[in-house]
PDB file of C-alpha atoms in Angstrom:
ATOM      1  CA  GLU A   1       0.000   0.000   0.000  1.00  0.00           C
ATOM      2  CA  VAL A   2       1.302   3.443  -0.967  1.00  0.00           C
ATOM      3  CA  ASP A   3      -0.175   6.911  -0.617  1.00  0.00           C
ATOM      4  CA  ARG A   4       0.095   7.482  -4.348  1.00  0.00           C
ATOM      5  CA  ILE A   5       0.555   4.843  -7.037  1.00  0.00           C
ATOM      6  CA  PRO A   6       3.810   5.613  -8.910  1.00  0.00           C
ATOM      7  CA  VAL A   7       3.338   6.207 -12.627  1.00  0.00           C
ATOM      8  CA  TRP A   8       6.213   6.505 -15.097  1.00  0.00           C
ATOM      9  CA  VAL A   9       5.088   9.038 -17.718  1.00  0.00           C
ATOM     10  CA  MET A  10       6.989  10.590 -20.633  1.00  0.00           C
ATOM     11  CA  ARG A  11      10.390   9.863 -19.191  1.00  0.00           C
ATOM     12  CA  GLN A  12      12.065  11.358 -22.268  1.00  0.00           C
ATOM     13  CA  ALA A  13      10.548  14.804 -21.731  1.00  0.00           C
ATOM     14  CA  GLY A  14      13.746  16.073 -20.143  1.00  0.00           C
ATOM     15  CA  ARG A  15      15.564  15.677 -23.432  1.00  0.00           C
ATOM     16  CA  TYR A  16      13.564  18.538 -24.847  1.00  0.00           C
ATOM     17  CA  LEU A  17      14.003  21.059 -22.058  1.00  0.00           C
ATOM     18  CA  PRO A  18      15.742  24.159 -23.473  1.00  0.00           C
ATOM     19  CA  GLU A  19      18.364  24.094 -20.729  1.00  0.00           C
ATOM     20  CA  PHE A  20      19.211  20.505 -21.607  1.00  0.00           C
ATOM     21  CA  ARG A  21      19.365  21.269 -25.333  1.00  0.00           C
ATOM     22  CA  GLU A  22      21.752  24.129 -24.598  1.00  0.00           C
ATOM     23  CA  LEU A  23      24.027  21.791 -22.663  1.00  0.00           C
ATOM     24  CA  ARG A  24      23.862  19.159 -25.420  1.00  0.00           C
ATOM     25  CA  SER A  25      24.952  21.768 -27.944  1.00  0.00           C
ATOM     26  CA  ARG A  26      28.246  21.963 -26.056  1.00  0.00           C
ATOM     27  CA  TYR A  27      28.806  18.351 -24.966  1.00  0.00           C
ATOM     28  CA  ASP A  28      28.111  14.985 -26.536  1.00  0.00           C
ATOM     29  CA  PHE A  29      25.773  12.601 -24.766  1.00  0.00           C
ATOM     30  CA  PHE A  30      28.310  10.275 -23.180  1.00  0.00           C
ATOM     31  CA  THR A  31      30.533  13.174 -22.098  1.00  0.00           C
ATOM     32  CA  ILE A  32      27.600  14.353 -19.982  1.00  0.00           C
ATOM     33  CA  CYS A  33      27.130  10.831 -18.626  1.00  0.00           C
ATOM     34  CA  ARG A  34      30.818  10.517 -17.721  1.00  0.00           C
ATOM     35  CA  THR A  35      31.134  13.966 -16.120  1.00  0.00           C
ATOM     36  CA  PRO A  36      29.557  13.904 -12.636  1.00  0.00           C
ATOM     37  CA  GLU A  37      29.004  17.663 -12.472  1.00  0.00           C
ATOM     38  CA  LEU A  38      27.201  17.681 -15.817  1.00  0.00           C
ATOM     39  CA  ALA A  39      25.180  14.545 -15.069  1.00  0.00           C
ATOM     40  CA  CYS A  40      24.121  16.112 -11.782  1.00  0.00           C
ATOM     41  CA  GLU A  41      23.109  19.354 -13.500  1.00  0.00           C
ATOM     42  CA  VAL A  42      20.940  17.526 -16.038  1.00  0.00           C
ATOM     43  CA  THR A  43      19.372  15.356 -13.335  1.00  0.00           C
ATOM     44  CA  LEU A  44      18.322  18.449 -11.409  1.00  0.00           C
ATOM     45  CA  GLN A  45      16.926  20.401 -14.382  1.00  0.00           C
ATOM     46  CA  PRO A  46      13.415  18.835 -14.339  1.00  0.00           C
ATOM     47  CA  ILE A  47      13.266  19.118 -10.540  1.00  0.00           C
ATOM     48  CA  GLN A  48      14.044  22.821 -10.708  1.00  0.00           C
ATOM     49  CA  ARG A  49      11.359  23.339 -13.344  1.00  0.00           C
ATOM     50  CA  TYR A  50       8.517  21.087 -12.161  1.00  0.00           C
ATOM     51  CA  ASP A  51       7.004  19.803  -8.928  1.00  0.00           C
ATOM     52  CA  LEU A  52       7.985  16.161  -9.433  1.00  0.00           C
ATOM     53  CA  ASP A  53       7.930  13.311  -6.930  1.00  0.00           C
ATOM     54  CA  ALA A  54      11.422  11.962  -7.633  1.00  0.00           C
ATOM     55  CA  SER A  55      14.547  12.450  -9.701  1.00  0.00           C
ATOM     56  CA  ILE A  56      16.427   9.856 -11.731  1.00  0.00           C
ATOM     57  CA  ILE A  57      20.156  10.048 -12.289  1.00  0.00           C
ATOM     58  CA  PHE A  58      21.174  11.060 -15.796  1.00  0.00           C
ATOM     59  CA  SER A  59      22.977   8.117 -17.343  1.00  0.00           C
ATOM     60  CA  ASP A  60      22.379   5.377 -19.900  1.00  0.00           C
ATOM     61  CA  ILE A  61      21.926   1.620 -19.683  1.00  0.00           C
ATOM     62  CA  LEU A  62      24.762   1.133 -22.176  1.00  0.00           C
ATOM     63  CA  VAL A  63      27.495   2.450 -19.899  1.00  0.00           C
ATOM     64  CA  ILE A  64      27.836  -1.183 -18.776  1.00  0.00           C
ATOM     65  CA  VAL A  65      28.458  -2.235 -22.372  1.00  0.00           C
ATOM     66  CA  GLN A  66      31.132   0.457 -22.645  1.00  0.00           C
ATOM     67  CA  ALA A  67      32.706  -0.768 -19.410  1.00  0.00           C
ATOM     68  CA  LEU A  68      33.002  -4.222 -20.983  1.00  0.00           C
ATOM     69  CA  GLY A  69      35.140  -2.718 -23.736  1.00  0.00           C
ATOM     70  CA  MET A  70      32.650  -2.137 -26.559  1.00  0.00           C
ATOM     71  CA  ILE A  71      32.332   1.181 -28.372  1.00  0.00           C
ATOM     72  CA  VAL A  72      28.894   2.796 -28.116  1.00  0.00           C
ATOM     73  CA  GLU A  73      28.021   5.902 -30.115  1.00  0.00           C
ATOM     74  CA  MET A  74      24.931   8.068 -29.671  1.00  0.00           C
ATOM     75  CA  GLN A  75      24.054   9.104 -33.218  1.00  0.00           C
ATOM     76  CA  PRO A  76      21.638  11.983 -33.928  1.00  0.00           C
ATOM     77  CA  SER A  77      18.167  10.851 -35.033  1.00  0.00           C
ATOM     78  CA  VAL A  78      19.286   7.231 -34.684  1.00  0.00           C
ATOM     79  CA  GLY A  79      20.071   6.572 -31.060  1.00  0.00           C
ATOM     80  CA  PRO A  80      22.705   4.236 -29.644  1.00  0.00           C
ATOM     81  CA  VAL A  81      24.866   2.407 -32.171  1.00  0.00           C
ATOM     82  CA  ILE A  82      27.518  -0.229 -31.506  1.00  0.00           C
ATOM     83  CA  PRO A  83      29.743  -0.211 -34.628  1.00  0.00           C
ATOM     84  CA  ASP A  84      31.350  -3.595 -33.929  1.00  0.00           C
ATOM     85  CA  PRO A  85      28.682  -5.840 -32.361  1.00  0.00           C
ATOM     86  CA  LEU A  86      29.083  -9.438 -31.268  1.00  0.00           C
ATOM     87  CA  LYS A  87      28.602 -11.747 -34.261  1.00  0.00           C
ATOM     88  CA  GLU A  88      30.001 -15.127 -33.199  1.00  0.00           C
ATOM     89  CA  PRO A  89      30.776 -16.707 -29.807  1.00  0.00           C
ATOM     90  CA  ILE A  90      34.495 -16.080 -30.325  1.00  0.00           C
ATOM     91  CA  ASP A  91      33.682 -12.374 -30.088  1.00  0.00           C
ATOM     92  CA  LEU A  92      32.979 -12.864 -26.383  1.00  0.00           C
ATOM     93  CA  ASP A  93      36.745 -13.020 -25.935  1.00  0.00           C
ATOM     94  CA  ARG A  94      36.868  -9.332 -26.895  1.00  0.00           C
ATOM     95  CA  LEU A  95      34.968  -8.456 -23.740  1.00  0.00           C
ATOM     96  CA  LYS A  96      36.506  -7.841 -20.366  1.00  0.00           C
ATOM     97  CA  GLN A  97      35.494 -10.982 -18.499  1.00  0.00           C
ATOM     98  CA  SER A  98      35.278  -9.136 -15.212  1.00  0.00           C
ATOM     99  CA  ILE A  99      35.596  -5.472 -14.366  1.00  0.00           C
ATOM    100  CA  ASP A 100      36.258  -3.295 -11.363  1.00  0.00           C
ATOM    101  CA  VAL A 101      32.862  -1.610 -11.227  1.00  0.00           C
ATOM    102  CA  LYS A 102      34.086   1.218  -9.014  1.00  0.00           C
ATOM    103  CA  GLN A 103      36.915   1.992 -11.409  1.00  0.00           C
ATOM    104  CA  GLU A 104      35.037   1.617 -14.701  1.00  0.00           C
ATOM    105  CA  LEU A 105      31.727   3.169 -13.628  1.00  0.00           C
ATOM    106  CA  GLY A 106      32.828   5.375 -10.762  1.00  0.00           C
ATOM    107  CA  TYR A 107      31.627   8.479 -12.592  1.00  0.00           C
ATOM    108  CA  VAL A 108      28.032   7.258 -12.177  1.00  0.00           C
ATOM    109  CA  PHE A 109      28.486   6.804  -8.441  1.00  0.00           C
ATOM    110  CA  GLU A 110      30.106  10.233  -8.122  1.00  0.00           C
ATOM    111  CA  ALA A 111      27.162  11.777  -9.976  1.00  0.00           C
ATOM    112  CA  ILE A 112      24.718  10.022  -7.644  1.00  0.00           C
ATOM    113  CA  THR A 113      26.513  11.218  -4.517  1.00  0.00           C
ATOM    114  CA  LEU A 114      26.752  14.787  -5.823  1.00  0.00           C
ATOM    115  CA  THR A 115      23.098  14.842  -6.880  1.00  0.00           C
ATOM    116  CA  ARG A 116      21.903  13.373  -3.599  1.00  0.00           C
ATOM    117  CA  HIS A 117      23.796  16.126  -1.766  1.00  0.00           C
ATOM    118  CA  ARG A 118      22.342  18.900  -3.925  1.00  0.00           C
ATOM    119  CA  LEU A 119      18.806  17.553  -3.691  1.00  0.00           C
ATOM    120  CA  ASN A 120      19.148  17.932   0.072  1.00  0.00           C
ATOM    121  CA  GLY A 121      16.127  15.738   0.723  1.00  0.00           C
ATOM    122  CA  GLN A 122      13.799  17.596  -1.654  1.00  0.00           C
ATOM    123  CA  VAL A 123      12.842  14.402  -3.531  1.00  0.00           C
ATOM    124  CA  PRO A 124      14.205  10.839  -3.634  1.00  0.00           C
ATOM    125  CA  LEU A 125      16.908   9.909  -6.136  1.00  0.00           C
ATOM    126  CA  ILE A 126      16.407   6.891  -8.395  1.00  0.00           C
ATOM    127  CA  GLY A 127      19.263   4.838  -9.828  1.00  0.00           C
ATOM    128  CA  PHE A 128      18.906   2.303 -12.631  1.00  0.00           C
ATOM    129  CA  SER A 129      20.442  -0.304 -14.881  1.00  0.00           C
ATOM    130  CA  GLY A 130      19.546  -2.202 -17.991  1.00  0.00           C
ATOM    131  CA  ALA A 131      18.774  -5.880 -17.432  1.00  0.00           C
ATOM    132  CA  PRO A 132      20.904  -8.692 -18.928  1.00  0.00           C
ATOM    133  CA  TRP A 133      18.778  -9.666 -21.935  1.00  0.00           C
ATOM    134  CA  THR A 134      18.211  -6.060 -22.995  1.00  0.00           C
ATOM    135  CA  LEU A 135      21.947  -5.310 -22.851  1.00  0.00           C
ATOM    136  CA  MET A 136      22.704  -8.551 -24.699  1.00  0.00           C
ATOM    137  CA  CYS A 137      20.345  -7.450 -27.482  1.00  0.00           C
ATOM    138  CA  TYR A 138      22.213  -4.191 -28.005  1.00  0.00           C
ATOM    139  CA  MET A 139      25.568  -5.956 -27.960  1.00  0.00           C
ATOM    140  CA  ILE A 140      24.506  -8.381 -30.697  1.00  0.00           C
ATOM    141  CA  GLU A 141      22.121  -6.255 -32.772  1.00  0.00           C
ATOM    142  CA  GLY A 142      24.456  -3.260 -32.743  1.00  0.00           C
ATOM    143  CA  GLY A 143      21.621  -0.916 -31.823  1.00  0.00           C
ATOM    144  CA  GLY A 144      17.862  -0.857 -31.773  1.00  0.00           C
ATOM    145  CA  SER A 145      15.875  -3.488 -33.670  1.00  0.00           C
ATOM    146  CA  LYS A 146      12.215  -4.204 -34.375  1.00  0.00           C
ATOM    147  CA  THR A 147      12.685  -7.972 -34.147  1.00  0.00           C
ATOM    148  CA  MET A 148      15.862  -8.661 -32.137  1.00  0.00           C
ATOM    149  CA  SER A 149      16.331 -11.559 -34.562  1.00  0.00           C
ATOM    150  CA  LYS A 150      20.122 -11.685 -34.266  1.00  0.00           C
ATOM    151  CA  ALA A 151      20.011 -11.795 -30.480  1.00  0.00           C
ATOM    152  CA  LYS A 152      17.244 -14.418 -30.494  1.00  0.00           C
ATOM    153  CA  LYS A 153      19.265 -16.477 -32.963  1.00  0.00           C
ATOM    154  CA  TRP A 154      22.069 -16.616 -30.385  1.00  0.00           C
ATOM    155  CA  LEU A 155      19.700 -18.142 -27.827  1.00  0.00           C
ATOM    156  CA  TYR A 156      18.857 -20.995 -30.203  1.00  0.00           C
ATOM    157  CA  LYS A 157      22.196 -21.444 -31.978  1.00  0.00           C
ATOM    158  CA  TYR A 158      24.601 -20.702 -29.121  1.00  0.00           C
ATOM    159  CA  PRO A 159      22.737 -21.515 -25.888  1.00  0.00           C
ATOM    160  CA  GLU A 160      25.808 -22.043 -23.702  1.00  0.00           C
ATOM    161  CA  GLU A 161      27.558 -18.938 -24.974  1.00  0.00           C
ATOM    162  CA  SER A 162      24.343 -16.967 -24.486  1.00  0.00           C
ATOM    163  CA  LYS A 163      24.200 -18.112 -20.878  1.00  0.00           C
ATOM    164  CA  ARG A 164      27.839 -17.132 -20.460  1.00  0.00           C
ATOM    165  CA  LEU A 165      27.180 -13.622 -21.773  1.00  0.00           C
ATOM    166  CA  LEU A 166      24.052 -13.217 -19.662  1.00  0.00           C
ATOM    167  CA  GLN A 167      25.983 -14.317 -16.573  1.00  0.00           C
ATOM    168  CA  ILE A 168      28.798 -11.835 -17.274  1.00  0.00           C
ATOM    169  CA  LEU A 169      26.200  -9.084 -17.540  1.00  0.00           C
ATOM    170  CA  THR A 170      24.277 -10.238 -14.470  1.00  0.00           C
ATOM    171  CA  ASP A 171      27.380 -10.224 -12.279  1.00  0.00           C
ATOM    172  CA  ILE A 172      28.267  -6.684 -13.338  1.00  0.00           C
ATOM    173  CA  ILE A 173      24.703  -5.382 -13.008  1.00  0.00           C
ATOM    174  CA  VAL A 174      24.403  -6.682  -9.437  1.00  0.00           C
ATOM    175  CA  LYS A 175      27.653  -4.985  -8.407  1.00  0.00           C
ATOM    176  CA  TYR A 176      26.668  -1.830 -10.291  1.00  0.00           C
ATOM    177  CA  LEU A 177      23.335  -1.534  -8.499  1.00  0.00           C
ATOM    178  CA  ILE A 178      24.867  -2.221  -5.086  1.00  0.00           C
ATOM    179  CA  GLU A 179      27.365   0.584  -5.639  1.00  0.00           C
ATOM    180  CA  GLN A 180      24.580   2.928  -6.723  1.00  0.00           C
ATOM    181  CA  VAL A 181      22.882   2.335  -3.380  1.00  0.00           C
ATOM    182  CA  ASN A 182      26.188   2.843  -1.577  1.00  0.00           C
ATOM    183  CA  ALA A 183      26.582   6.139  -3.453  1.00  0.00           C
ATOM    184  CA  GLY A 184      23.164   7.381  -2.349  1.00  0.00           C
ATOM    185  CA  ALA A 185      20.471   6.033  -4.688  1.00  0.00           C
ATOM    186  CA  GLN A 186      17.246   5.558  -2.729  1.00  0.00           C
ATOM    187  CA  MET A 187      15.373   3.450  -5.249  1.00  0.00           C
ATOM    188  CA  LEU A 188      16.467   1.297  -8.177  1.00  0.00           C
ATOM    189  CA  GLN A 189      14.888   0.511 -11.525  1.00  0.00           C
ATOM    190  CA  VAL A 190      15.982  -2.379 -13.736  1.00  0.00           C
ATOM    191  CA  PHE A 191      14.948  -1.957 -17.353  1.00  0.00           C
ATOM    192  CA  GLU A 192      14.280  -5.203 -19.223  1.00  0.00           C
ATOM    193  CA  SER A 193      12.958  -3.237 -22.166  1.00  0.00           C
ATOM    194  CA  ASN A 194      13.331  -6.101 -24.641  1.00  0.00           C
ATOM    195  CA  ALA A 195      11.556  -8.782 -22.612  1.00  0.00           C
ATOM    196  CA  GLU A 196       8.648  -8.603 -25.069  1.00  0.00           C
ATOM    197  CA  TYR A 197      10.763 -10.295 -27.740  1.00  0.00           C
ATOM    198  CA  LEU A 198      10.983 -13.553 -25.749  1.00  0.00           C
ATOM    199  CA  ASN A 199       8.205 -16.049 -25.238  1.00  0.00           C
ATOM    200  CA  SER A 200       7.638 -17.272 -21.691  1.00  0.00           C
ATOM    201  CA  GLU A 201       9.577 -20.496 -22.268  1.00  0.00           C
ATOM    202  CA  LEU A 202      12.708 -18.724 -23.505  1.00  0.00           C
ATOM    203  CA  PHE A 203      12.518 -16.076 -20.819  1.00  0.00           C
ATOM    204  CA  ASP A 204      12.172 -18.730 -18.123  1.00  0.00           C
ATOM    205  CA  ARG A 205      15.007 -20.847 -19.515  1.00  0.00           C
ATOM    206  CA  TYR A 206      17.522 -18.018 -19.702  1.00  0.00           C
ATOM    207  CA  SER A 207      16.544 -16.200 -16.533  1.00  0.00           C
ATOM    208  CA  LYS A 208      17.677 -19.040 -14.263  1.00  0.00           C
TER     209      LYS A 208
END
């Protein structure tokens, strides 16, 4: 039971705030993500403009993919693009098999701590991560897709390697979320945005 049922509405609206567009004219997307002061500023912009119930740290689910050693570009009018996606199981060897989350993603934690301080209790701060299957899709598809056919093909053609990749991602995500809480996040969201592309049998098989 809660006083007010939380509703997630038009989460992209912040992208179109004039103050955000001004900042984006000077810095590329991932520079803002990797610069705690800038990420904090963008996180606070909607709070300063509107009477909202919570703030969410400015970041992107694909920072984990970058931490694993893959290049991710944010292309205008396209969105995230991975120029050299995973094509065959041997490509898994290109990934860092384990990472120091604090070292590779410390800029996110610094942004959370800074934002939490500047919010000064005004509203709660939400942290987040992409979920394993959704990140796997981007890593194999090389970006967005209407079918996720390449990623789904991996599940059927390379089941063991798919499990290996999902486990690598799961281990990092767990550590990443724990460190977000340690940095000051008061609530966490895990985005499994591509769950709709799996039937219940596949989802059940690969989520264990």
